[in-house]
Amino acid sequence: MPEVLAVNGRSVCPTDAAVSACDRGFLYGEALFETMRAYKGVIFRLDDHVARLKGSAGFLGFGDNLDAAALAQAVRSAVAESQLADAYIRVTVTSGQGRGLTAKPVGDHTVVVEVRQLAPYSPHLYERGARLMVSRYHRDERSPLTAHKITNYVLTVLAKREAAAQGYDDAILLNSRGEVAEASVSNVFIVKEGVVLTPSCERGILPGITRQVILDLCPASGLRASEVPIGVDALFTAQEAFLTNTLMEVMPVREIDGRTIGMRAPGPVTRELARQYRLAVEREVLH
Amino acid sequence: MPEVLAVNGRSVCPTDAAVSACDRGFLYGEALFETMRAYKGVIFRLDDHVARLKGSAGFLGFGDNLDAAALAQAVRSAVAESQLADAYIRVTVTSGQGRGLTAKPVGDHTVVVEVRQLAPYSPHLYERGARLMVSRYHRDERSPLTAHKITNYVLTVLAKREAAAQGYDDAILLNSRGEVAEASVSNVFIVKEGVVLTPSCERGILPGITRQVILDLCPASGLRASEVPIGVDALFTAQEAFLTNTLMEVMPVREIDGRTIGMRAPGPVTRELARQYRLAVEREVLH
């Protein structure tokens, strides 16, 4: 089976897959998701993704009966059923069914797991480096929601569409102070005087799983890493810049708003961290 | 039939009502809704609600094939089928089915219309006046999304739960400048030196249909109305304050963060505007 869509543990044909019209995810956006990647059928950092989702569900008030182990097992089962080696996985969890803004959900969470053949980013993009624009849209670092992977991706869609319409590969969103927050679906890193820098969690970012892996890998590569505010000027004058997320891993950035970043992409630090990331994947899932 | 739930024009039992798990409203929050009220079976300001939704769909990039007249007719049909005189109506419209953040939806919009017996706010609340708190959560007036009734109501739910947990009837949300934006699901008005004041649309509010009706009714009552920034101090020292939305109409405010507003609620201007609103309803739907 090339593709699996499982709703509340039951695998269904994608055209038949349905959730209740009274689901609070549908009605009120009370829903979280995670995107994961499987390598040779093994999901990288599954527990980290499930822990983040569970933590966010707690923040939103529907974490209590959410069983992290069962959720992880549901994802593993769907991947196994797909028989896919390199897979894209999305798990969506809502608070359940319930009408009325502050109503307690009736019954259980809704859990949708989707597994598809991974459609990797173009190798050309990794060689050439991504061309980005600074978006007119921003992340609100003061909102407590920004740090949670809530299904409301409307602003992200607008930013991505704007970037595509202007011929860019993606967009960087600033926060309301004008500092760098993140790219549309990835975290932003720059290299300055040999130090790896990325905005800290309170600057309007999603605390990415890949972002954390990269931060953890720096010392082993003899690199110093720091979470600091990054202004637009610092971005433009960086020696290197790269993006991270689960699906893209480490993506070099070539230029931003038409200005070339550093000497050439990918720079040596970006290449080293991309290599280290692959080694971490091999250690954890390809053994 | 006491209740109607119609999905894409087909009336279904609420427990069976389903939308696709690949619906972009469910996956990405690409969905809008409107709440309406029927009096004696006639929907007040139906065209205004449909026009607002259609305008927002255009902003979000899925307005093109959305037929406003057909949407209005779908709402009217559901209300007629319910045979309810005083009804709560919610219509939810998503961009349709489609996986991938910037994918074009496949096929038509998803339209869910829900009609239920109106559960009015307690008469006691109108007599006593609502007791509000100023929320720790805020509306981001710089976000272009704040003015659109997107289904993402997570922050609203948090604000309402916080207010209820602390014994308040509702919460007022400031914007990021510290000015009054709106209450959790209603617009805020105050009366100062006899003038009716409410935050303007760029201050982080949803441009309410009821809000506009009230603004339009002021001249006929010999009242001057103005859309201005309202600081927290101005709120606390107002002669009167009231909230408006489709379901509550005009709700007097008695106190905010424990401080009594004006002399007593409801004040004379609030009472007059509540009366004028009812007269407008009678003119338009109860003839």
PDB file of C-alpha atoms in Angstrom, chain A residues 47-278:
ATOM      1  CA  ASP A  47       9.292  10.575  20.682  1.00  0.00           C
ATOM      2  CA  ASP A  48      10.387  14.205  20.441  1.00  0.00           C
ATOM      3  CA  HIS A  49       7.542  14.976  18.046  1.00  0.00           C
ATOM      4  CA  VAL A  50       4.968  13.220  20.216  1.00  0.00           C
ATOM      5  CA  ALA A  51       6.295  14.963  23.337  1.00  0.00           C
ATOM      6  CA  ARG A  52       6.005  18.370  21.671  1.00  0.00           C
ATOM      7  CA  LEU A  53       2.447  17.657  20.575  1.00  0.00           C
ATOM      8  CA  LYS A  54       1.501  16.362  24.012  1.00  0.00           C
ATOM      9  CA  GLY A  55       3.039  19.439  25.654  1.00  0.00           C
ATOM     10  CA  SER A  56       1.109  21.775  23.361  1.00  0.00           C
ATOM     11  CA  ALA A  57      -2.122  19.853  23.965  1.00  0.00           C
ATOM     12  CA  GLY A  58      -1.551  20.398  27.673  1.00  0.00           C
ATOM     13  CA  PHE A  59      -1.101  24.115  27.105  1.00  0.00           C
ATOM     14  CA  LEU A  60      -4.318  24.254  25.077  1.00  0.00           C
ATOM     15  CA  GLY A  61      -6.201  22.300  27.744  1.00  0.00           C
ATOM     16  CA  PHE A  62      -6.689  18.934  26.032  1.00  0.00           C
ATOM     17  CA  GLY A  63      -3.563  17.022  27.000  1.00  0.00           C
ATOM     18  CA  ASP A  64      -4.977  15.128  29.953  1.00  0.00           C
ATOM     19  CA  ASN A  65      -6.120  11.885  28.380  1.00  0.00           C
ATOM     20  CA  LEU A  66      -3.730  12.011  25.469  1.00  0.00           C
ATOM     21  CA  ASP A  67      -1.641   8.855  25.652  1.00  0.00           C
ATOM     22  CA  ALA A  68       1.795   9.623  24.184  1.00  0.00           C
ATOM     23  CA  ALA A  69       2.798   5.966  23.932  1.00  0.00           C
ATOM     24  CA  ALA A  70      -0.416   5.046  22.111  1.00  0.00           C
ATOM     25  CA  LEU A  71       0.029   7.985  19.770  1.00  0.00           C
ATOM     26  CA  ALA A  72       3.587   6.961  18.951  1.00  0.00           C
ATOM     27  CA  GLN A  73       2.370   3.414  18.346  1.00  0.00           C
ATOM     28  CA  ALA A  74      -0.378   4.649  16.012  1.00  0.00           C
ATOM     29  CA  VAL A  75       2.237   6.474  13.952  1.00  0.00           C
ATOM     30  CA  ARG A  76       4.539   3.439  13.874  1.00  0.00           C
ATOM     31  CA  SER A  77       1.671   1.165  12.814  1.00  0.00           C
ATOM     32  CA  ALA A  78       0.664   3.462   9.963  1.00  0.00           C
ATOM     33  CA  VAL A  79       4.253   3.621   8.711  1.00  0.00           C
ATOM     34  CA  ALA A  80       4.587  -0.157   8.935  1.00  0.00           C
ATOM     35  CA  GLU A  81       1.308  -0.613   7.077  1.00  0.00           C
ATOM     36  CA  SER A  82       2.468   1.721   4.301  1.00  0.00           C
ATOM     37  CA  GLN A  83       5.586  -0.412   3.758  1.00  0.00           C
ATOM     38  CA  LEU A  84       7.261   2.818   2.673  1.00  0.00           C
ATOM     39  CA  ALA A  85      10.968   3.247   3.344  1.00  0.00           C
ATOM     40  CA  ASP A  86      11.229   7.014   2.952  1.00  0.00           C
ATOM     41  CA  ALA A  87       8.000   8.485   4.159  1.00  0.00           C
ATOM     42  CA  TYR A  88       6.363  11.795   4.910  1.00  0.00           C
ATOM     43  CA  ILE A  89       4.175  11.500   8.001  1.00  0.00           C
ATOM     44  CA  ARG A  90       1.646  13.924   9.372  1.00  0.00           C
ATOM     45  CA  VAL A  91      -0.258  13.283  12.566  1.00  0.00           C
ATOM     46  CA  THR A  92      -3.129  15.599  13.480  1.00  0.00           C
ATOM     47  CA  VAL A  93      -4.694  15.500  16.936  1.00  0.00           C
ATOM     48  CA  THR A  94      -7.756  17.489  17.930  1.00  0.00           C
ATOM     49  CA  SER A  95      -9.442  17.872  21.303  1.00  0.00           C
ATOM     50  CA  GLY A  96     -12.382  15.793  20.037  1.00  0.00           C
ATOM     51  CA  GLN A  97     -16.007  16.526  19.287  1.00  0.00           C
ATOM     52  CA  GLY A  98     -17.894  19.261  21.029  1.00  0.00           C
ATOM     53  CA  ARG A  99     -19.972  22.283  20.150  1.00  0.00           C
ATOM     54  CA  GLY A 100     -19.747  25.511  22.098  1.00  0.00           C
ATOM     55  CA  LEU A 101     -16.549  27.512  22.504  1.00  0.00           C
ATOM     56  CA  THR A 102     -15.692  26.358  25.997  1.00  0.00           C
ATOM     57  CA  ALA A 103     -17.533  23.032  25.929  1.00  0.00           C
ATOM     58  CA  LYS A 104     -15.677  19.993  27.182  1.00  0.00           C
ATOM     59  CA  PRO A 105     -15.112  17.598  24.284  1.00  0.00           C
ATOM     60  CA  VAL A 106     -17.378  14.567  24.212  1.00  0.00           C
ATOM     61  CA  GLY A 107     -15.339  11.389  24.068  1.00  0.00           C
ATOM     62  CA  ASP A 108     -11.849  10.983  22.792  1.00  0.00           C
ATOM     63  CA  HIS A 109      -9.350  12.993  20.809  1.00  0.00           C
ATOM     64  CA  THR A 110      -9.489  12.750  17.045  1.00  0.00           C
ATOM     65  CA  VAL A 111      -6.253  11.334  15.664  1.00  0.00           C
ATOM     66  CA  VAL A 112      -5.480  11.375  11.936  1.00  0.00           C
ATOM     67  CA  VAL A 113      -2.234   9.814  10.717  1.00  0.00           C
ATOM     68  CA  GLU A 114      -1.182  10.266   7.119  1.00  0.00           C
ATOM     69  CA  VAL A 115       1.780   8.436   5.576  1.00  0.00           C
ATOM     70  CA  ARG A 116       2.942   9.133   2.036  1.00  0.00           C
ATOM     71  CA  GLN A 117       5.993   8.559  -0.105  1.00  0.00           C
ATOM     72  CA  LEU A 118       8.462  11.309   0.783  1.00  0.00           C
ATOM     73  CA  ALA A 119       8.659  13.945  -1.952  1.00  0.00           C
ATOM     74  CA  PRO A 120      12.097  15.348  -1.187  1.00  0.00           C
ATOM     75  CA  TYR A 121      13.099  18.923  -1.921  1.00  0.00           C
ATOM     76  CA  SER A 122      14.982  19.200  -5.197  1.00  0.00           C
ATOM     77  CA  PRO A 123      18.719  18.312  -4.974  1.00  0.00           C
ATOM     78  CA  HIS A 124      19.273  21.418  -7.095  1.00  0.00           C
ATOM     79  CA  LEU A 125      17.953  23.533  -4.211  1.00  0.00           C
ATOM     80  CA  TYR A 126      20.540  22.064  -1.833  1.00  0.00           C
ATOM     81  CA  GLU A 127      23.336  22.718  -4.351  1.00  0.00           C
ATOM     82  CA  ARG A 128      22.282  26.197  -5.389  1.00  0.00           C
ATOM     83  CA  GLY A 129      20.868  27.310  -2.016  1.00  0.00           C
ATOM     84  CA  ALA A 130      17.402  28.695  -1.392  1.00  0.00           C
ATOM     85  CA  ARG A 131      16.449  32.181  -2.560  1.00  0.00           C
ATOM     86  CA  LEU A 132      14.310  33.837   0.093  1.00  0.00           C
ATOM     87  CA  MET A 133      12.361  37.024   0.566  1.00  0.00           C
ATOM     88  CA  VAL A 134      11.561  38.817   3.788  1.00  0.00           C
ATOM     89  CA  SER A 135       7.791  38.511   4.069  1.00  0.00           C
ATOM     90  CA  ARG A 136       5.403  41.352   4.706  1.00  0.00           C
ATOM     91  CA  TYR A 137       3.717  39.001   7.191  1.00  0.00           C
ATOM     92  CA  HIS A 138       5.121  38.588  10.682  1.00  0.00           C
ATOM     93  CA  ARG A 139       5.077  36.198  13.617  1.00  0.00           C
ATOM     94  CA  ASP A 140       3.703  37.613  16.840  1.00  0.00           C
ATOM     95  CA  GLU A 141       6.331  36.757  19.435  1.00  0.00           C
ATOM     96  CA  ARG A 142       4.007  37.985  22.178  1.00  0.00           C
ATOM     97  CA  SER A 143       1.319  35.439  21.351  1.00  0.00           C
ATOM     98  CA  PRO A 144       1.543  32.272  23.442  1.00  0.00           C
ATOM     99  CA  LEU A 145       0.259  30.343  20.403  1.00  0.00           C
ATOM    100  CA  THR A 146       3.247  30.998  18.147  1.00  0.00           C
ATOM    101  CA  ALA A 147       5.312  28.317  19.868  1.00  0.00           C
ATOM    102  CA  HIS A 148       2.682  25.626  19.231  1.00  0.00           C
ATOM    103  CA  LYS A 149       2.099  23.722  16.016  1.00  0.00           C
ATOM    104  CA  ILE A 150      -1.601  24.536  15.786  1.00  0.00           C
ATOM    105  CA  THR A 151      -3.276  23.640  12.485  1.00  0.00           C
ATOM    106  CA  ASN A 152      -4.004  27.293  11.747  1.00  0.00           C
ATOM    107  CA  TYR A 153      -1.496  27.758   8.924  1.00  0.00           C
ATOM    108  CA  VAL A 154      -3.335  30.505   7.093  1.00  0.00           C
ATOM    109  CA  LEU A 155      -0.614  33.109   7.559  1.00  0.00           C
ATOM    110  CA  THR A 156       2.024  30.589   6.517  1.00  0.00           C
ATOM    111  CA  VAL A 157       0.064  29.821   3.356  1.00  0.00           C
ATOM    112  CA  LEU A 158      -0.189  33.545   2.554  1.00  0.00           C
ATOM    113  CA  ALA A 159       3.552  34.010   3.093  1.00  0.00           C
ATOM    114  CA  LYS A 160       4.439  31.000   0.938  1.00  0.00           C
ATOM    115  CA  ARG A 161       2.098  32.083  -1.856  1.00  0.00           C
ATOM    116  CA  GLU A 162       3.510  35.603  -1.810  1.00  0.00           C
ATOM    117  CA  ALA A 163       7.058  34.225  -2.036  1.00  0.00           C
ATOM    118  CA  ALA A 164       6.189  31.855  -4.882  1.00  0.00           C
ATOM    119  CA  ALA A 165       4.368  34.614  -6.781  1.00  0.00           C
ATOM    120  CA  GLN A 166       7.507  36.758  -6.639  1.00  0.00           C
ATOM    121  CA  GLY A 167       9.750  33.928  -7.769  1.00  0.00           C
ATOM    122  CA  TYR A 168      11.337  33.101  -4.414  1.00  0.00           C
ATOM    123  CA  ASP A 169      11.747  29.637  -2.931  1.00  0.00           C
ATOM    124  CA  ASP A 170      10.411  30.669   0.456  1.00  0.00           C
ATOM    125  CA  ALA A 171       9.852  33.542   2.868  1.00  0.00           C
ATOM    126  CA  ILE A 172      11.413  34.638   6.135  1.00  0.00           C
ATOM    127  CA  LEU A 173       8.999  36.106   8.666  1.00  0.00           C
ATOM    128  CA  LEU A 174      10.175  38.724  11.136  1.00  0.00           C
ATOM    129  CA  ASN A 175       8.578  39.174  14.538  1.00  0.00           C
ATOM    130  CA  SER A 176       6.757  42.335  15.583  1.00  0.00           C
ATOM    131  CA  ARG A 177      10.034  43.893  16.759  1.00  0.00           C
ATOM    132  CA  GLY A 178      11.497  43.483  13.293  1.00  0.00           C
ATOM    133  CA  GLU A 179      13.826  40.665  14.328  1.00  0.00           C
ATOM    134  CA  VAL A 180      14.163  37.411  12.391  1.00  0.00           C
ATOM    135  CA  ALA A 181      11.654  34.831  13.629  1.00  0.00           C
ATOM    136  CA  GLU A 182      11.570  31.880  11.229  1.00  0.00           C
ATOM    137  CA  ALA A 183      10.946  30.898   7.632  1.00  0.00           C
ATOM    138  CA  SER A 184       7.449  29.831   6.590  1.00  0.00           C
ATOM    139  CA  VAL A 185       7.882  26.208   7.689  1.00  0.00           C
ATOM    140  CA  SER A 186      11.456  26.070   8.969  1.00  0.00           C
ATOM    141  CA  ASN A 187      13.822  27.584  11.501  1.00  0.00           C
ATOM    142  CA  VAL A 188      16.521  30.039  10.463  1.00  0.00           C
ATOM    143  CA  PHE A 189      20.210  29.806  11.354  1.00  0.00           C
ATOM    144  CA  ILE A 190      23.034  32.141  10.431  1.00  0.00           C
ATOM    145  CA  VAL A 191      26.794  31.867  10.870  1.00  0.00           C
ATOM    146  CA  LYS A 192      28.653  34.965  12.119  1.00  0.00           C
ATOM    147  CA  GLU A 193      32.368  34.955  12.904  1.00  0.00           C
ATOM    148  CA  GLY A 194      32.211  31.192  12.942  1.00  0.00           C
ATOM    149  CA  VAL A 195      29.409  31.038  15.539  1.00  0.00           C
ATOM    150  CA  VAL A 196      26.089  29.350  14.728  1.00  0.00           C
ATOM    151  CA  LEU A 197      23.215  31.665  15.676  1.00  0.00           C
ATOM    152  CA  THR A 198      19.452  31.173  15.737  1.00  0.00           C
ATOM    153  CA  PRO A 199      16.592  33.128  17.325  1.00  0.00           C
ATOM    154  CA  SER A 200      15.645  31.934  20.779  1.00  0.00           C
ATOM    155  CA  CYS A 201      12.237  30.427  21.481  1.00  0.00           C
ATOM    156  CA  GLU A 202      10.638  33.612  22.802  1.00  0.00           C
ATOM    157  CA  ARG A 203      11.328  35.483  19.548  1.00  0.00           C
ATOM    158  CA  GLY A 204       8.262  34.162  17.727  1.00  0.00           C
ATOM    159  CA  ILE A 205       9.346  30.755  16.524  1.00  0.00           C
ATOM    160  CA  LEU A 206       8.171  27.191  16.589  1.00  0.00           C
ATOM    161  CA  PRO A 207      10.792  25.325  18.620  1.00  0.00           C
ATOM    162  CA  GLY A 208      11.743  22.932  15.838  1.00  0.00           C
ATOM    163  CA  ILE A 209      12.853  19.380  16.506  1.00  0.00           C
ATOM    164  CA  THR A 210      15.498  19.647  13.767  1.00  0.00           C
ATOM    165  CA  ARG A 211      16.553  23.033  15.169  1.00  0.00           C
ATOM    166  CA  GLN A 212      17.274  21.377  18.510  1.00  0.00           C
ATOM    167  CA  VAL A 213      19.159  18.498  16.891  1.00  0.00           C
ATOM    168  CA  ILE A 214      21.382  21.019  15.093  1.00  0.00           C
ATOM    169  CA  LEU A 215      22.012  23.000  18.291  1.00  0.00           C
ATOM    170  CA  ASP A 216      22.943  19.753  20.038  1.00  0.00           C
ATOM    171  CA  LEU A 217      25.275  18.709  17.204  1.00  0.00           C
ATOM    172  CA  CYS A 218      27.335  21.909  17.153  1.00  0.00           C
ATOM    173  CA  PRO A 219      29.737  21.087  20.009  1.00  0.00           C
ATOM    174  CA  ALA A 220      30.680  17.720  18.441  1.00  0.00           C
ATOM    175  CA  SER A 221      31.680  19.635  15.293  1.00  0.00           C
ATOM    176  CA  GLY A 222      33.743  22.080  17.319  1.00  0.00           C
ATOM    177  CA  LEU A 223      31.177  24.806  16.660  1.00  0.00           C
ATOM    178  CA  ARG A 224      29.859  27.321  19.149  1.00  0.00           C
ATOM    179  CA  ALA A 225      26.076  27.845  18.965  1.00  0.00           C
ATOM    180  CA  SER A 226      24.012  30.588  20.529  1.00  0.00           C
ATOM    181  CA  GLU A 227      20.322  31.527  20.667  1.00  0.00           C
ATOM    182  CA  VAL A 228      20.195  35.291  20.188  1.00  0.00           C
ATOM    183  CA  PRO A 229      17.988  37.982  18.663  1.00  0.00           C
ATOM    184  CA  ILE A 230      18.892  38.381  14.973  1.00  0.00           C
ATOM    185  CA  GLY A 231      18.197  41.691  13.255  1.00  0.00           C
ATOM    186  CA  VAL A 232      17.684  41.984   9.505  1.00  0.00           C
ATOM    187  CA  ASP A 233      21.123  43.607   9.142  1.00  0.00           C
ATOM    188  CA  ALA A 234      22.776  40.628  10.826  1.00  0.00           C
ATOM    189  CA  LEU A 235      20.903  38.357   8.458  1.00  0.00           C
ATOM    190  CA  PHE A 236      22.149  40.162   5.358  1.00  0.00           C
ATOM    191  CA  THR A 237      25.745  40.318   6.572  1.00  0.00           C
ATOM    192  CA  ALA A 238      25.949  36.691   7.716  1.00  0.00           C
ATOM    193  CA  GLN A 239      28.748  34.476   6.431  1.00  0.00           C
ATOM    194  CA  GLU A 240      26.260  31.672   5.940  1.00  0.00           C
ATOM    195  CA  ALA A 241      22.558  31.064   6.459  1.00  0.00           C
ATOM    196  CA  PHE A 242      20.522  27.889   6.426  1.00  0.00           C
ATOM    197  CA  LEU A 243      17.050  26.581   7.201  1.00  0.00           C
ATOM    198  CA  THR A 244      16.056  23.478   9.099  1.00  0.00           C
ATOM    199  CA  ASN A 245      12.993  21.329   9.349  1.00  0.00           C
ATOM    200  CA  THR A 246      12.193  17.659   9.551  1.00  0.00           C
ATOM    201  CA  LEU A 247      11.583  17.199   5.838  1.00  0.00           C
ATOM    202  CA  MET A 248      14.345  19.431   4.428  1.00  0.00           C
ATOM    203  CA  GLU A 249      16.927  18.661   7.136  1.00  0.00           C
ATOM    204  CA  VAL A 250      19.529  21.413   6.489  1.00  0.00           C
ATOM    205  CA  MET A 251      18.873  23.716   3.536  1.00  0.00           C
ATOM    206  CA  PRO A 252      21.544  26.240   2.519  1.00  0.00           C
ATOM    207  CA  VAL A 253      20.375  29.788   1.821  1.00  0.00           C
ATOM    208  CA  ARG A 254      21.891  31.491  -1.210  1.00  0.00           C
ATOM    209  CA  GLU A 255      20.260  34.904  -1.109  1.00  0.00           C
ATOM    210  CA  ILE A 256      17.660  36.989   0.714  1.00  0.00           C
ATOM    211  CA  ASP A 257      15.783  39.812  -0.997  1.00  0.00           C
ATOM    212  CA  GLY A 258      18.275  39.546  -3.849  1.00  0.00           C
ATOM    213  CA  ARG A 259      21.370  39.931  -1.655  1.00  0.00           C
ATOM    214  CA  THR A 260      23.852  37.096  -1.702  1.00  0.00           C
ATOM    215  CA  ILE A 261      24.584  35.656   1.752  1.00  0.00           C
ATOM    216  CA  GLY A 262      28.283  35.023   2.379  1.00  0.00           C
ATOM    217  CA  MET A 263      30.650  33.875  -0.373  1.00  0.00           C
ATOM    218  CA  ARG A 264      28.711  30.977  -1.797  1.00  0.00           C
ATOM    219  CA  ALA A 265      26.106  28.494  -0.637  1.00  0.00           C
ATOM    220  CA  PRO A 266      26.437  25.997   0.875  1.00  0.00           C
ATOM    221  CA  GLY A 267      29.130  27.373   3.165  1.00  0.00           C
ATOM    222  CA  PRO A 268      31.505  25.129   5.110  1.00  0.00           C
ATOM    223  CA  VAL A 269      29.565  25.269   8.405  1.00  0.00           C
ATOM    224  CA  THR A 270      26.274  24.517   6.653  1.00  0.00           C
ATOM    225  CA  ARG A 271      27.876  21.556   4.855  1.00  0.00           C
ATOM    226  CA  GLU A 272      29.391  20.231   8.059  1.00  0.00           C
ATOM    227  CA  LEU A 273      26.094  20.468   9.971  1.00  0.00           C
ATOM    228  CA  ALA A 274      24.154  18.835   7.123  1.00  0.00           C
ATOM    229  CA  ARG A 275      26.706  16.003   7.253  1.00  0.00           C
ATOM    230  CA  GLN A 276      26.462  15.729  11.038  1.00  0.00           C
ATOM    231  CA  TYR A 277      22.679  15.651  10.817  1.00  0.00           C
ATOM    232  CA  ARG A 278      22.831  12.748   8.376  1.00  0.00           C
TER     233      ARG A 278
END
